[in-house]
Amino acid sequence: MANTKVYHSGVTIILASASPRRAELLAAAGFTFDVDPAHVDETPIDGEAAGAYARRLACDKARAVAARHPGRVVLAADTVVVLDRRIFGKPADRADAARMLRELSGRDHEVLTAVAVARDGAVDEHLESTWVRFAPMSADEVAWYVASGEADDKAGAYGIQGLASRFVTRIDGSYTNVVGLPVAAVHRMLK
């Protein structure tokens, strides 16, 4: 377990994620949390819809970590980018990242984050949707962004909070959802 942050209710939750972005979002919002990443199989089931996939993974992560911490509140999440009903998870390599960015270029896509809160065997879940529009990207821009390394570990091969912000022309929904955790929804769920 890692750093504990301050949350106004005095309840310390467990973040079942190794994502530094999720930890930063929770800390910025004033939540108290410990970190204990979940390790679950993230292979999609054939024919599984993006929302169902994200929900399944978030719930699996929450249950896995809750089993290690009886009586504690566990928060887990999973984010996917969806284009033409296809799930864009984390790129396998930089060539895969470039492919994703070429496909997102000049298009609208959906970002889905499933959030699961587990405690004492019960799991509450929520699915947040945000639409994002990318400006057209030249081949040089795609190559520059991929070479920055920022795309390496992010769903859809981009981080809206970083260098990729220059390519985002519109967002409809929760900004923090696109970063990786819909903070307002998390707050509602934990109240």
CSV table of C-alpha atoms in Angstrom, one decimal:
chain,number,residue,atom,x,y,z
A,1,MET,CA,0.0,0.0,0.0
A,2,ALA,CA,1.2,3.5,-0.8
A,3,ASN,CA,0.5,7.1,0.3
A,4,THR,CA,-2.6,8.0,2.2
A,5,LYS,CA,-4.4,11.2,1.2
A,6,VAL,CA,-7.0,13.2,3.1
A,7,TYR,CA,-10.8,12.8,2.5
A,8,HIS,CA,-13.3,15.0,4.3
A,9,SER,CA,-15.3,12.2,5.7
A,10,GLY,CA,-12.4,10.5,7.4
A,11,VAL,CA,-13.0,7.2,5.6
A,12,THR,CA,-10.0,5.8,3.9
A,13,ILE,CA,-10.8,3.9,0.7
A,14,ILE,CA,-8.6,1.5,-1.2
A,15,LEU,CA,-8.0,2.4,-4.8
A,16,ALA,CA,-7.7,-0.9,-6.7
A,17,SER,CA,-5.6,0.7,-9.5
A,18,ALA,CA,-1.9,1.4,-10.2
A,19,SER,CA,-2.9,4.3,-12.4
A,20,PRO,CA,-1.1,7.5,-11.3
A,21,ARG,CA,-3.8,9.5,-13.1
A,22,ARG,CA,-6.6,8.0,-10.9
A,23,ALA,CA,-4.6,8.6,-7.8
A,24,GLU,CA,-3.9,12.2,-8.8
A,25,LEU,CA,-7.6,12.8,-9.5
A,26,LEU,CA,-8.6,11.3,-6.1
A,27,ALA,CA,-6.0,13.3,-4.2
A,28,ALA,CA,-6.9,16.6,-6.0
A,29,ALA,CA,-10.5,16.0,-4.9
A,30,GLY,CA,-9.5,15.5,-1.3
A,31,PHE,CA,-10.2,11.7,-0.9
A,32,THR,CA,-8.3,9.6,1.6
A,33,PHE,CA,-7.1,6.4,0.0
A,34,ASP,CA,-4.5,3.6,0.0
A,35,VAL,CA,-3.4,2.0,-3.2
A,36,ASP,CA,-3.6,-1.8,-3.8
A,37,PRO,CA,-3.7,-2.6,-7.5
A,38,ALA,CA,-5.9,-5.4,-8.8
A,39,HIS,CA,-4.5,-8.0,-11.2
A,40,VAL,CA,-7.3,-9.5,-13.2
A,41,ASP,CA,-7.5,-11.0,-16.7
A,42,GLU,CA,-8.5,-8.1,-19.0
A,43,THR,CA,-9.2,-10.2,-22.1
A,44,PRO,CA,-12.5,-9.2,-23.8
A,45,ILE,CA,-15.1,-11.9,-24.2
A,46,ASP,CA,-16.0,-12.4,-27.9
A,47,GLY,CA,-18.9,-10.2,-28.8
A,48,GLU,CA,-18.8,-8.3,-25.5
A,49,ALA,CA,-20.0,-4.7,-25.8
A,50,ALA,CA,-17.6,-2.0,-24.6
A,51,GLY,CA,-19.8,-0.9,-21.7
A,52,ALA,CA,-20.3,-4.5,-20.5
A,53,TYR,CA,-16.5,-5.1,-20.8
A,54,ALA,CA,-15.6,-2.1,-18.7
A,55,ARG,CA,-18.2,-2.9,-16.1
A,56,ARG,CA,-17.1,-6.5,-15.8
A,57,LEU,CA,-13.4,-5.5,-15.4
A,58,ALA,CA,-14.2,-2.8,-12.8
A,59,CYS,CA,-16.3,-5.2,-10.8
A,60,ASP,CA,-13.7,-8.0,-11.0
A,61,LYS,CA,-11.0,-5.6,-9.8
A,62,ALA,CA,-13.1,-4.3,-6.9
A,63,ARG,CA,-14.0,-7.9,-5.8
A,64,ALA,CA,-10.4,-9.1,-6.1
A,65,VAL,CA,-9.1,-6.3,-3.9
A,66,ALA,CA,-12.0,-6.4,-1.5
A,67,ALA,CA,-11.3,-10.1,-0.8
A,68,ARG,CA,-7.9,-9.0,0.5
A,69,HIS,CA,-9.4,-6.2,2.7
A,70,PRO,CA,-12.6,-7.4,4.5
A,71,GLY,CA,-14.7,-4.5,5.8
A,72,ARG,CA,-12.9,-1.9,3.7
A,73,VAL,CA,-14.4,0.2,0.9
A,74,VAL,CA,-12.7,-0.6,-2.4
A,75,LEU,CA,-12.9,1.6,-5.5
A,76,ALA,CA,-12.0,0.2,-8.9
A,77,ALA,CA,-12.4,1.5,-12.4
A,78,ASP,CA,-11.8,0.6,-16.0
A,79,THR,CA,-11.6,3.0,-19.0
A,80,VAL,CA,-12.0,2.2,-22.7
A,81,VAL,CA,-12.2,4.3,-25.8
A,82,VAL,CA,-14.9,3.3,-28.3
A,83,LEU,CA,-14.9,4.1,-32.0
A,84,ASP,CA,-17.3,2.4,-34.4
A,85,ARG,CA,-18.3,0.0,-31.6
A,86,ARG,CA,-14.6,-1.2,-31.4
A,87,ILE,CA,-12.8,-1.1,-28.0
A,88,PHE,CA,-9.5,0.8,-28.0
A,89,GLY,CA,-7.7,-0.2,-24.8
A,90,LYS,CA,-4.1,0.4,-24.0
A,91,PRO,CA,-1.9,0.0,-27.1
A,92,ALA,CA,0.1,-3.2,-27.5
A,93,ASP,CA,3.1,-1.2,-28.7
A,94,ARG,CA,3.9,2.1,-30.4
A,95,ALA,CA,2.8,0.9,-33.9
A,96,ASP,CA,-0.6,0.0,-32.3
A,97,ALA,CA,-0.7,3.5,-30.7
A,98,ALA,CA,-0.1,5.2,-34.1
A,99,ARG,CA,-2.8,3.1,-35.7
A,100,MET,CA,-5.3,4.1,-33.0
A,101,LEU,CA,-4.5,7.8,-33.3
A,102,ARG,CA,-4.8,7.7,-37.1
A,103,GLU,CA,-8.3,6.2,-36.6
A,104,LEU,CA,-9.3,8.8,-34.0
A,105,SER,CA,-8.0,11.7,-36.1
A,106,GLY,CA,-10.7,14.1,-37.1
A,107,ARG,CA,-13.4,11.9,-35.5
A,108,ASP,CA,-15.7,11.8,-32.5
A,109,HIS,CA,-15.3,8.9,-30.1
A,110,GLU,CA,-16.8,7.8,-26.8
A,111,VAL,CA,-14.8,7.3,-23.6
A,112,LEU,CA,-16.4,4.9,-21.1
A,113,THR,CA,-15.3,4.5,-17.5
A,114,ALA,CA,-16.9,1.9,-15.3
A,115,VAL,CA,-16.6,2.5,-11.6
A,116,ALA,CA,-17.2,-0.2,-9.0
A,117,VAL,CA,-17.3,0.3,-5.2
A,118,ALA,CA,-17.1,-2.9,-3.1
A,119,ARG,CA,-17.6,-3.5,0.6
A,120,ASP,CA,-18.6,-6.5,2.5
A,121,GLY,CA,-19.5,-8.6,-0.5
A,122,ALA,CA,-21.7,-5.9,-2.1
A,123,VAL,CA,-20.7,-4.1,-5.3
A,124,ASP,CA,-22.2,-0.8,-6.6
A,125,GLU,CA,-21.3,0.2,-10.1
A,126,HIS,CA,-21.7,3.1,-12.5
A,127,LEU,CA,-20.8,3.6,-16.2
A,128,GLU,CA,-19.9,7.1,-17.3
A,129,SER,CA,-19.8,8.2,-20.9
A,130,THR,CA,-18.0,11.2,-22.5
A,131,TRP,CA,-17.8,12.1,-26.1
A,132,VAL,CA,-14.5,13.6,-27.4
A,133,ARG,CA,-13.7,15.1,-30.8
A,134,PHE,CA,-10.2,15.0,-32.2
A,135,ALA,CA,-8.9,17.4,-34.8
A,136,PRO,CA,-7.4,15.9,-37.9
A,137,MET,CA,-3.8,14.8,-37.1
A,138,SER,CA,-1.0,14.8,-39.7
A,139,ALA,CA,1.3,11.8,-40.0
A,140,ASP,CA,4.0,14.0,-38.4
A,141,GLU,CA,1.8,14.9,-35.5
A,142,VAL,CA,0.9,11.2,-34.9
A,143,ALA,CA,4.6,10.3,-35.0
A,144,TRP,CA,5.6,13.1,-32.7
A,145,TYR,CA,2.9,12.2,-30.2
A,146,VAL,CA,3.7,8.5,-30.2
A,147,ALA,CA,7.5,9.3,-29.8
A,148,SER,CA,6.7,11.3,-26.7
A,149,GLY,CA,5.8,8.1,-24.9
A,150,GLU,CA,2.6,9.5,-23.5
A,151,ALA,CA,0.4,7.1,-25.5
A,152,ASP,CA,2.1,4.0,-24.2
A,153,ASP,CA,-0.2,3.1,-21.2
A,154,LYS,CA,-3.4,4.9,-22.0
A,155,ALA,CA,-6.7,3.7,-23.3
A,156,GLY,CA,-7.1,4.9,-26.9
A,157,ALA,CA,-3.4,5.8,-27.0
A,158,TYR,CA,-3.8,9.4,-25.6
A,159,GLY,CA,-3.9,11.4,-22.4
A,160,ILE,CA,-6.3,14.4,-22.6
A,161,GLN,CA,-4.5,16.0,-19.7
A,162,GLY,CA,-1.1,16.1,-21.4
A,163,LEU,CA,0.3,16.7,-24.9
A,164,ALA,CA,-2.8,15.3,-26.6
A,165,SER,CA,-4.9,18.2,-25.3
A,166,ARG,CA,-3.8,20.1,-28.4
A,167,PHE,CA,-5.7,17.7,-30.6
A,168,VAL,CA,-9.0,17.7,-28.6
A,169,THR,CA,-11.4,20.2,-30.2
A,170,ARG,CA,-14.6,19.3,-28.2
A,171,ILE,CA,-15.6,17.3,-25.1
A,172,ASP,CA,-19.2,16.5,-24.1
A,173,GLY,CA,-19.4,15.1,-20.6
A,174,SER,CA,-17.0,14.6,-17.7
A,175,TYR,CA,-13.4,15.7,-18.3
A,176,THR,CA,-12.1,13.6,-15.4
A,177,ASN,CA,-13.8,10.6,-17.0
A,178,VAL,CA,-11.6,11.0,-20.0
A,179,VAL,CA,-8.5,11.2,-17.7
A,180,GLY,CA,-9.6,7.9,-16.2
A,181,LEU,CA,-12.0,8.4,-13.3
A,182,PRO,CA,-15.3,10.4,-13.2
A,183,VAL,CA,-14.7,12.1,-9.9
A,184,ALA,CA,-18.2,13.5,-9.4
A,185,ALA,CA,-19.7,10.1,-9.9
A,186,VAL,CA,-17.2,8.6,-7.5
A,187,HIS,CA,-18.2,11.2,-4.9
A,188,ARG,CA,-21.9,10.4,-5.3
A,189,MET,CA,-21.2,6.6,-5.0
A,190,LEU,CA,-19.1,7.0,-1.8
A,191,LYS,CA,-21.6,9.4,0.0
